[in-house]
Every structure is written in C-alpha cells, then in structure tokens.
XYZ file of C-alpha atoms in Angstrom:
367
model
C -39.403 85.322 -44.164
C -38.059 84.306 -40.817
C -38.339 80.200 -40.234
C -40.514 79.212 -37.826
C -40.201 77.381 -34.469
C -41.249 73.693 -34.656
C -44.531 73.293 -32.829
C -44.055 71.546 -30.052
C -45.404 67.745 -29.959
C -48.639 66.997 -28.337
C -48.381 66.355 -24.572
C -49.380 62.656 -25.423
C -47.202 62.222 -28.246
C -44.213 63.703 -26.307
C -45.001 60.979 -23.154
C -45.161 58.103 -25.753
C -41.789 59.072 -26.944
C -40.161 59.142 -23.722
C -41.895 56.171 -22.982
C -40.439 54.345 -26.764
C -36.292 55.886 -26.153
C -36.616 54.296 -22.273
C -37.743 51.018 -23.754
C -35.109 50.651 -26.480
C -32.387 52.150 -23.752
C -33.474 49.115 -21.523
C -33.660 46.759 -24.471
C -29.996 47.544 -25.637
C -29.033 47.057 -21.693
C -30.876 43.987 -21.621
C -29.200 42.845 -24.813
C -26.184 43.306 -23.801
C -26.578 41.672 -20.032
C -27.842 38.466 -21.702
C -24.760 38.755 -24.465
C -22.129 38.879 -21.386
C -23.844 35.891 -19.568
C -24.199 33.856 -22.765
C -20.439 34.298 -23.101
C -20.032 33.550 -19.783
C -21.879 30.196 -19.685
C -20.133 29.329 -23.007
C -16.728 30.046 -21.310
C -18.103 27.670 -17.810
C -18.937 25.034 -20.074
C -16.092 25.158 -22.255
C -13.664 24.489 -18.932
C -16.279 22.138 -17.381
C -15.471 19.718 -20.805
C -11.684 20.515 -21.098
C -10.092 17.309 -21.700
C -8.607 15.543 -18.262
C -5.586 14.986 -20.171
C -4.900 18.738 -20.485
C -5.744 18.887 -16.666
C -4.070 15.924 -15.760
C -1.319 17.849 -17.562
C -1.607 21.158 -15.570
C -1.378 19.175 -12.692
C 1.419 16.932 -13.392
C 4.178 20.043 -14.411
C 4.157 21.777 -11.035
C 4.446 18.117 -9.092
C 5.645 17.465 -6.816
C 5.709 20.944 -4.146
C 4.708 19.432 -1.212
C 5.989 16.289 0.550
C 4.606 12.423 -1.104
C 3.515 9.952 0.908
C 4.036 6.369 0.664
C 0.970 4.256 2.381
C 2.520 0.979 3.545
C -0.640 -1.096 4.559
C 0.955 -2.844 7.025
C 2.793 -2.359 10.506
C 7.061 -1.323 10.839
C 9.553 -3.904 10.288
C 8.064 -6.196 7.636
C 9.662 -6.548 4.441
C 6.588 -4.465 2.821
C 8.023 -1.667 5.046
C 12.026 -2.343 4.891
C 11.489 -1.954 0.894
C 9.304 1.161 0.975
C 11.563 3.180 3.324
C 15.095 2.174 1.338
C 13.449 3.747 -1.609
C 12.778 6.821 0.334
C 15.797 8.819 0.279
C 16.886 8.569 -3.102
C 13.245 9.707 -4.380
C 13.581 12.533 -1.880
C 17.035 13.591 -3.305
C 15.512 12.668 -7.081
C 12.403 15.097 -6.547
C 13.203 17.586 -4.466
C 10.554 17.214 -2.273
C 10.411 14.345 0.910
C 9.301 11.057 0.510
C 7.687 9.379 3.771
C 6.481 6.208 4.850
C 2.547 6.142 6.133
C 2.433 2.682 7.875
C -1.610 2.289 7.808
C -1.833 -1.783 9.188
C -5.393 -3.927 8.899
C -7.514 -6.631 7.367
C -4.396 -8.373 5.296
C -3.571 -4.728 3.943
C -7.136 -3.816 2.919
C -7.006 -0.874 4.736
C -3.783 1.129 3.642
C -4.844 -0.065 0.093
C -8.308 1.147 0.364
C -7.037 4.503 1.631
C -4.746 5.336 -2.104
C -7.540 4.180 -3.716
C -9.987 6.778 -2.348
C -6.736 9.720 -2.226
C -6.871 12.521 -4.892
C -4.951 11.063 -8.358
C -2.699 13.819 -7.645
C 0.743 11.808 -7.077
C 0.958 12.968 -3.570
C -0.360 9.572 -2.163
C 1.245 6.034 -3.270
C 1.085 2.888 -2.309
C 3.668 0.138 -0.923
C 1.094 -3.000 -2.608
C 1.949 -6.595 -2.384
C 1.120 -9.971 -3.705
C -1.392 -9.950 -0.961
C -3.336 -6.838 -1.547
C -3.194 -7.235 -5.288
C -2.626 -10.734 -5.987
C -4.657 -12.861 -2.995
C -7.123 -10.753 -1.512
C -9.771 -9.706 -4.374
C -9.936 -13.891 -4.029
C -9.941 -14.177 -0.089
C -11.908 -11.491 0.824
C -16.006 -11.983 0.142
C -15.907 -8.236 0.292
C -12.966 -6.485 -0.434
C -13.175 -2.286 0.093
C -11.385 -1.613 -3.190
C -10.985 -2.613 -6.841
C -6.989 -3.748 -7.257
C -7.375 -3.426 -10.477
C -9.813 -0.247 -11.252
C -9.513 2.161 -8.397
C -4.977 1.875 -9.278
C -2.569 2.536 -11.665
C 0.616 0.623 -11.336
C 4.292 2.496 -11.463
C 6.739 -0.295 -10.900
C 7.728 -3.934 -9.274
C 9.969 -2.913 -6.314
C 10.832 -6.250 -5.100
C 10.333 -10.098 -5.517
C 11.418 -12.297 -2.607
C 10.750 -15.866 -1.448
C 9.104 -16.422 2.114
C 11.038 -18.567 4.135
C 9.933 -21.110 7.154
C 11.109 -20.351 9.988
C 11.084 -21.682 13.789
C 11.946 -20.203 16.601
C 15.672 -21.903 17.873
C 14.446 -22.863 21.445
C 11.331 -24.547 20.322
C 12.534 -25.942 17.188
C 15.804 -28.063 19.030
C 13.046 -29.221 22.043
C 11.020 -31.092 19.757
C 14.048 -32.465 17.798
C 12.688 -30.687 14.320
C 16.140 -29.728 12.299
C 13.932 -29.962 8.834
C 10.898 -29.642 6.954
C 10.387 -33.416 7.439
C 10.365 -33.645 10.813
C 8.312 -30.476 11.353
C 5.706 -32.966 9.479
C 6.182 -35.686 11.534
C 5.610 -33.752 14.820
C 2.539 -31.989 13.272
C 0.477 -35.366 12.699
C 1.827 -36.894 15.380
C 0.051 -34.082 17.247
C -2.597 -32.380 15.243
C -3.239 -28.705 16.697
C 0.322 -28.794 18.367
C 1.574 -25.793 16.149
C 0.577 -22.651 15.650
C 1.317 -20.233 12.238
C 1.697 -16.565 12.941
C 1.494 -14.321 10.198
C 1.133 -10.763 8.525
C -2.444 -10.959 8.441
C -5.387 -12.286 6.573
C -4.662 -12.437 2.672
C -1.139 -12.108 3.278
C 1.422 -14.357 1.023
C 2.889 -15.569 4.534
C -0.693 -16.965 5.687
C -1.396 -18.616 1.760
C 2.091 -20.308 2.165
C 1.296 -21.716 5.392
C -2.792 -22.304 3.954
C -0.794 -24.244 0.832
C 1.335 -25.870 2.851
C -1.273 -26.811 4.956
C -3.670 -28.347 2.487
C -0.612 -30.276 0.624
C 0.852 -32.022 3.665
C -2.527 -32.289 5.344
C -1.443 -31.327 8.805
C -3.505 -28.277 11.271
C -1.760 -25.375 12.360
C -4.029 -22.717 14.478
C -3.700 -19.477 12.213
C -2.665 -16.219 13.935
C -2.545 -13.139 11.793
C -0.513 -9.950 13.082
C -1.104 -6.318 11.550
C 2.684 -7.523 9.873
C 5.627 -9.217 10.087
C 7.176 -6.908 12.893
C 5.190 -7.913 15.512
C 4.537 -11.277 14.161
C 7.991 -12.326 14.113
C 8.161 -10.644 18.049
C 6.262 -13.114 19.350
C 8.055 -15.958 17.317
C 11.553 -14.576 18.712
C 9.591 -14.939 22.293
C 8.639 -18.284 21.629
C 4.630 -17.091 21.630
C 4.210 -18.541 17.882
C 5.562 -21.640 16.642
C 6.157 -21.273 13.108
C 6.167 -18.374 10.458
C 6.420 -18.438 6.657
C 7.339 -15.268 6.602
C 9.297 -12.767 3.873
C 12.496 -13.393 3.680
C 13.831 -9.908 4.122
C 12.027 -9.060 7.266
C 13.456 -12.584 9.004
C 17.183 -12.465 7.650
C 18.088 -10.588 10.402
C 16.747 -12.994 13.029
C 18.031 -15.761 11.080
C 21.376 -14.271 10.971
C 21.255 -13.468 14.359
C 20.573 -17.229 15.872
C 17.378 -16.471 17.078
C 15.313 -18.173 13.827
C 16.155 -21.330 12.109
C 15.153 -21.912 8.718
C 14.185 -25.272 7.422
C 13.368 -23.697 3.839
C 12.830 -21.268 1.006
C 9.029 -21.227 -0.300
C 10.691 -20.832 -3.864
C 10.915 -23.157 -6.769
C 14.903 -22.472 -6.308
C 16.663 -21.625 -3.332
C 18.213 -18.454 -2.490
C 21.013 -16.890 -2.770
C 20.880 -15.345 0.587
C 20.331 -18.210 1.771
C 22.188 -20.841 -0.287
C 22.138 -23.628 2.456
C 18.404 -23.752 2.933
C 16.385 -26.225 0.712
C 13.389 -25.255 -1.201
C 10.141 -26.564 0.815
C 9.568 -28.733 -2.600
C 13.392 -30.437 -2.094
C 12.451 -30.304 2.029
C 9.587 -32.193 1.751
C 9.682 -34.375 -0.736
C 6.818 -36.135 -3.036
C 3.997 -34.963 -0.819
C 5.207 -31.338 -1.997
C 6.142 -31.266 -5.135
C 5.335 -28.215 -6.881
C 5.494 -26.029 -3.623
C 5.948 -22.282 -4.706
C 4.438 -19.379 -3.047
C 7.063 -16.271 -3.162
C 6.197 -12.401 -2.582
C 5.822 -9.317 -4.536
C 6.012 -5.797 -3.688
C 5.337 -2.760 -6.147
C 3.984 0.794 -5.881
C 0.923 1.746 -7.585
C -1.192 5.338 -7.281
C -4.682 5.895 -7.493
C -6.510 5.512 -10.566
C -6.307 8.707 -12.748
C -2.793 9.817 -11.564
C -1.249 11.515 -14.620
C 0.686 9.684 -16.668
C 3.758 11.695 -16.673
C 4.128 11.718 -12.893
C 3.544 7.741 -13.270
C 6.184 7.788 -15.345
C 8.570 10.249 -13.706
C 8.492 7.547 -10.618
C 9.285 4.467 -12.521
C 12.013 5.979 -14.192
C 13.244 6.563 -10.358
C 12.863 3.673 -8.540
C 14.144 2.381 -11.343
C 17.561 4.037 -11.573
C 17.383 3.961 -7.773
C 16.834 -0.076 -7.793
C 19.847 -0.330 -10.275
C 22.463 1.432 -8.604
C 25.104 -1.145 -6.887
C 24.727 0.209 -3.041
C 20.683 -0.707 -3.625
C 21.182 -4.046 -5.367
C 23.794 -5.471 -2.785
C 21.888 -4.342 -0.623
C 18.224 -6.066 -1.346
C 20.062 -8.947 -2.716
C 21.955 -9.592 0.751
C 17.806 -9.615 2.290
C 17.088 -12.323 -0.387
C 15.271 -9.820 -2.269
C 15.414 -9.497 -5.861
C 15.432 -5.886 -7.542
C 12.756 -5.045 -9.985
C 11.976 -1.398 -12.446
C 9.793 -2.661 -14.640
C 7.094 -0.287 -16.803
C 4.003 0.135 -15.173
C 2.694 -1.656 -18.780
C 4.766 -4.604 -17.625
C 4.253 -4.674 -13.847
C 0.091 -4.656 -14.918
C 1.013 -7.484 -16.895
C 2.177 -9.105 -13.939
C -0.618 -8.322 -11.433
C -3.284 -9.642 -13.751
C -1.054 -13.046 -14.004
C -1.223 -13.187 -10.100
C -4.536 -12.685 -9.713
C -5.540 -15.986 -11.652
C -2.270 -17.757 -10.088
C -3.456 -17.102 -6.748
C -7.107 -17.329 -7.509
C -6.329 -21.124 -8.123
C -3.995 -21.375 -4.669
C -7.090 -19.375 -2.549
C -9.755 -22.146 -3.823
C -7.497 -25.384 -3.505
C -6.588 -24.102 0.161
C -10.212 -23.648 1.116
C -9.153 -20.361 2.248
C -11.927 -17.570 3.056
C -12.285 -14.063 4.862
C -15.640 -12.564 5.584
C-alpha cells in the first residue's frame, strides 16, 4: 500500500507551535544574554577588589616615564631648597627621567606639604619636608591642612644641620654686640629694639628664636618670610636685625663678611664653623640646654608603592655617600643622611613629641 501523507496539524495547533519554538528561541537568547553579563559583572568585580598591592605593583614597574617633581614648600635659596636641587642631577642621571625642583612657599611650609599630600601616590610628586612641616607644625598650627604623619610615606633623611645666629655686620659692630652675651644685654636694655626674621611660621628658624626667646626672657618682633632667601635679603640690607637661620643657606653670607655669627643652635659646634660657640657655651647658665637644629628629608604621598619608595632611598642614598656630595654638604655645615624610610619614620615620630614640648614651653601658636 502506498504510505500516506501526514495530515496536516490543525490551524490552531500549528499557531501554538510557532508560538512554543519562538518562545524557547528567545529563552535560549535570553539565557545566554544574562550568562555573558553575569560573566561580565563577575569579571568588573573581580578587578574592582584586585589587591592594591598588585596595582601598586603595575604601577611601580613602568616608573618613572615622565619627569618627577620635587615640591620644596618654601621660596629659592634656603637650605630646604640648596639640598633638594643638589640631589637633582644625580636622581636624573640614576632614573632616566628629570628630576625638578617645584618651589611652592606659604604658611611655615603648609602649603607645598599639603599639595604631595593631596598628589596621586604615583611617585611622580615628592616632597622636600623639614623639621618644620613634620616636626613643629602639627603642634603650632590650630589647624594644620594635612596629616604629617597619615596623608605621607617617608623615603629618606637628606640632611641634618644646626641653625646658626646671625647679625647683620653693620648693625651688629654699631651697637658694640661681638657675642651672644652682649646681644642679651642690648635686648633688655631695650626691650622691642630687635627684630627676628625668619622662614616663616612653624619654621625651626622662628622656634629657635621662640626658645631662645622664652629662655633669656628678652622680645624680639617676629617677621616670617616665605624662606630663608628673602629673609636673609633683608638681613644683608640691614631691614632685619637678627636671624637664626640654617646654616647652609647663611654660610655663604657668613663667608662672605656680610653676616657675623655669634653661634651654632647645636649641642656641639660645627665643623663648618669650628670658631663659633654653641648658643648653650654663648650664653651661659641662663641657656643651658639650648638645642634646636634642622632636618630635611623627602617623603611621598601616602600609598606610593613601596618599591618606588625604595628605589629612591637606595638613591639618595648612594648619591649622599659619594665624596663630591659629602664634601660638599659638609663644607655648608650640613650633615649627610640615607637612612630607611623605617628609620627616618622612627625619627619623625621622635620630633614630633621633642618639639611638641619646645612649641608649649615657648607659648608659641598659629591660627
């Protein structure tokens, strides 16, 4: 018998099966839409939790490929910015890439500092700091823009140096004041007579003069400069009377005739200066325990990758140790540091309480 044609399907059973193979074609697509975005918001999150140590890591092997700035928060020609640009050159040569100087002056360094702390932790942005922006101020300032210890990470102690107190010649030889002694005598004799310029608010130069100040109890009318530079213009002019300025930054005008130095704010003297007293054998009784020297170190913004930290250290460090740079600083009065950033936090934490106790026994205050 020949087979038979299949009947064909109902008209309403052949609609509801079109209607069933449409449905399960758009099911299967819609399956397979949601499986692709569920992979794609598992891949999203997966890079939105990667560790910051394998990003900090990405980051730090391709550094540096574009120039690095050093921030120094205060203006050209203080010792803050002598240090910072005879680093310069051999980082440049060490890295590749240039190394410049950002001189960003204000508020006792405040604003430079405040700057790195709110740069990208990407190693491109460091920061000249000092005893003063990471030492004095956080106990100076009622409000200070920046945590010196959270919003940084410390590389290495640059420098150490004592500040020295210095007159201008002129000034100094018409009041008949050859020493620290007589500079006393003339300054009760005739409170408000003297003036005290320095690098600005929060500075080590203005606590020296604030100590020394509060120990001898004599008045000097503070003037604070964006920095030494300019500062120590107007004591060369014979506009400010006296300056306890870093020793680096006045060597040259000491040197040079147009500064006399009664004495080293160090508990020794130095050895740039090995004819100068200490302001403690200068003075005497009334100021015994007189010590107020200066610190300068880079640090980068909190979050910098460690291995870039590192890579730094280990430069300034071979860069600090090299005979042209250490006959060099030395002859300024400065002495050379390198330390590990473990070691240079060490030493900013002891600061802070050293010069917490100095701020509140000079009566000392900034708004």
């Amino acid at each position: 018998m020949a087979q038979q044609a299949p009947r064909p399907l109902p008209r309403n059973t052949a609609i509801a099966t079109k209607v069933q193979a449409r449905n399960r074609r758009k099911a299967i697509a819609m399956a397979f839409t949601l499986s692709a975005l569920g992979a794609l918001a598992v891949a999203t999150a997966s890079a939105l939790l990667l560790p910051r140590a394998a990003h900090a890591q990405a980051t730090a092997s391709g550094w540096p490929n574009k120039p690095v700035r050093i921030v120094v928060p205060f203006a050209p020609g203080g010792t803050t910015d002598i240090l910072a640009r005879a680093l310069t050159p051999d980082l440049s040569r060490a890295f590749g890439q240039q190394f410049v100087v950002d001189n960003r002056a204000g508020a006792g360094g405040n604003v430079g500092a405040e700057i790195v702390a709110k740069a990208p932790a990407d190693g491109y942005t460091l920061l000249m700091g000092t005893v003063g922006t990471h030492g004095i101020n956080r106990a100076l300032y009622a409000k200070l823009p920046y945590d010196p210890i959270k919003d940084f990470v410390p590389i290495t102690l640059v420098a150490a140096v004592p500040n020295v107190m210095v007159m201008n010649v002129d000034k100094a030889k018409s009041l008949g004041i050859a020493n620290v002694q007589d500079f006393i005598r003339v300054a009760k004799a005739s409170p408000g007579k003297f003036n005290m310029a320095s690098s600005g608010n929060g500075t080590s130069i203005h606590l020296a003069g604030e100590l020394f100040k509060s120990m001898t109890g004599t008045f000097m009318l503070h003037l604070p400069y964006r920095g030494s530079g300019p500062a120590l213009m107007d004591l060369v002019g014979g506009n400010a009377d006296v300056m306890f300025d870093n020793l680096p930054s006045s060597m040259a005008q000491i040197k040079g005739g147009k500064l006399t130095a009664l004495a080293v704010t160090s508990s020794q003297r130095s050895s740039a200066l090995p004819d100068v007293p200490t302001v403690e054998q200068a003075g005497g009784p009334t100021l015994k325990g007189f010590e107020a020297s200066s610190w300068f170190g880079l640090l980068a913004p909190a979050g910098t990758p460690p291995e870039i930290v590192n890579r730094i250290q280990q430069e300034v460090a071979k860069s600090l140790a090299s005979p042209a740079m250490k006959e060099r600083l030395v002859a300024q009065g400065a002495i050379p540091g390198g330390n590990t950033p473990a070691e240079f936090a060490k030493h900013i934490d002891a600061e802070h309480k050293k010069w917490a106790q100095v701020v509140k026994a000079s009566g000392a205050k900034v708004d």
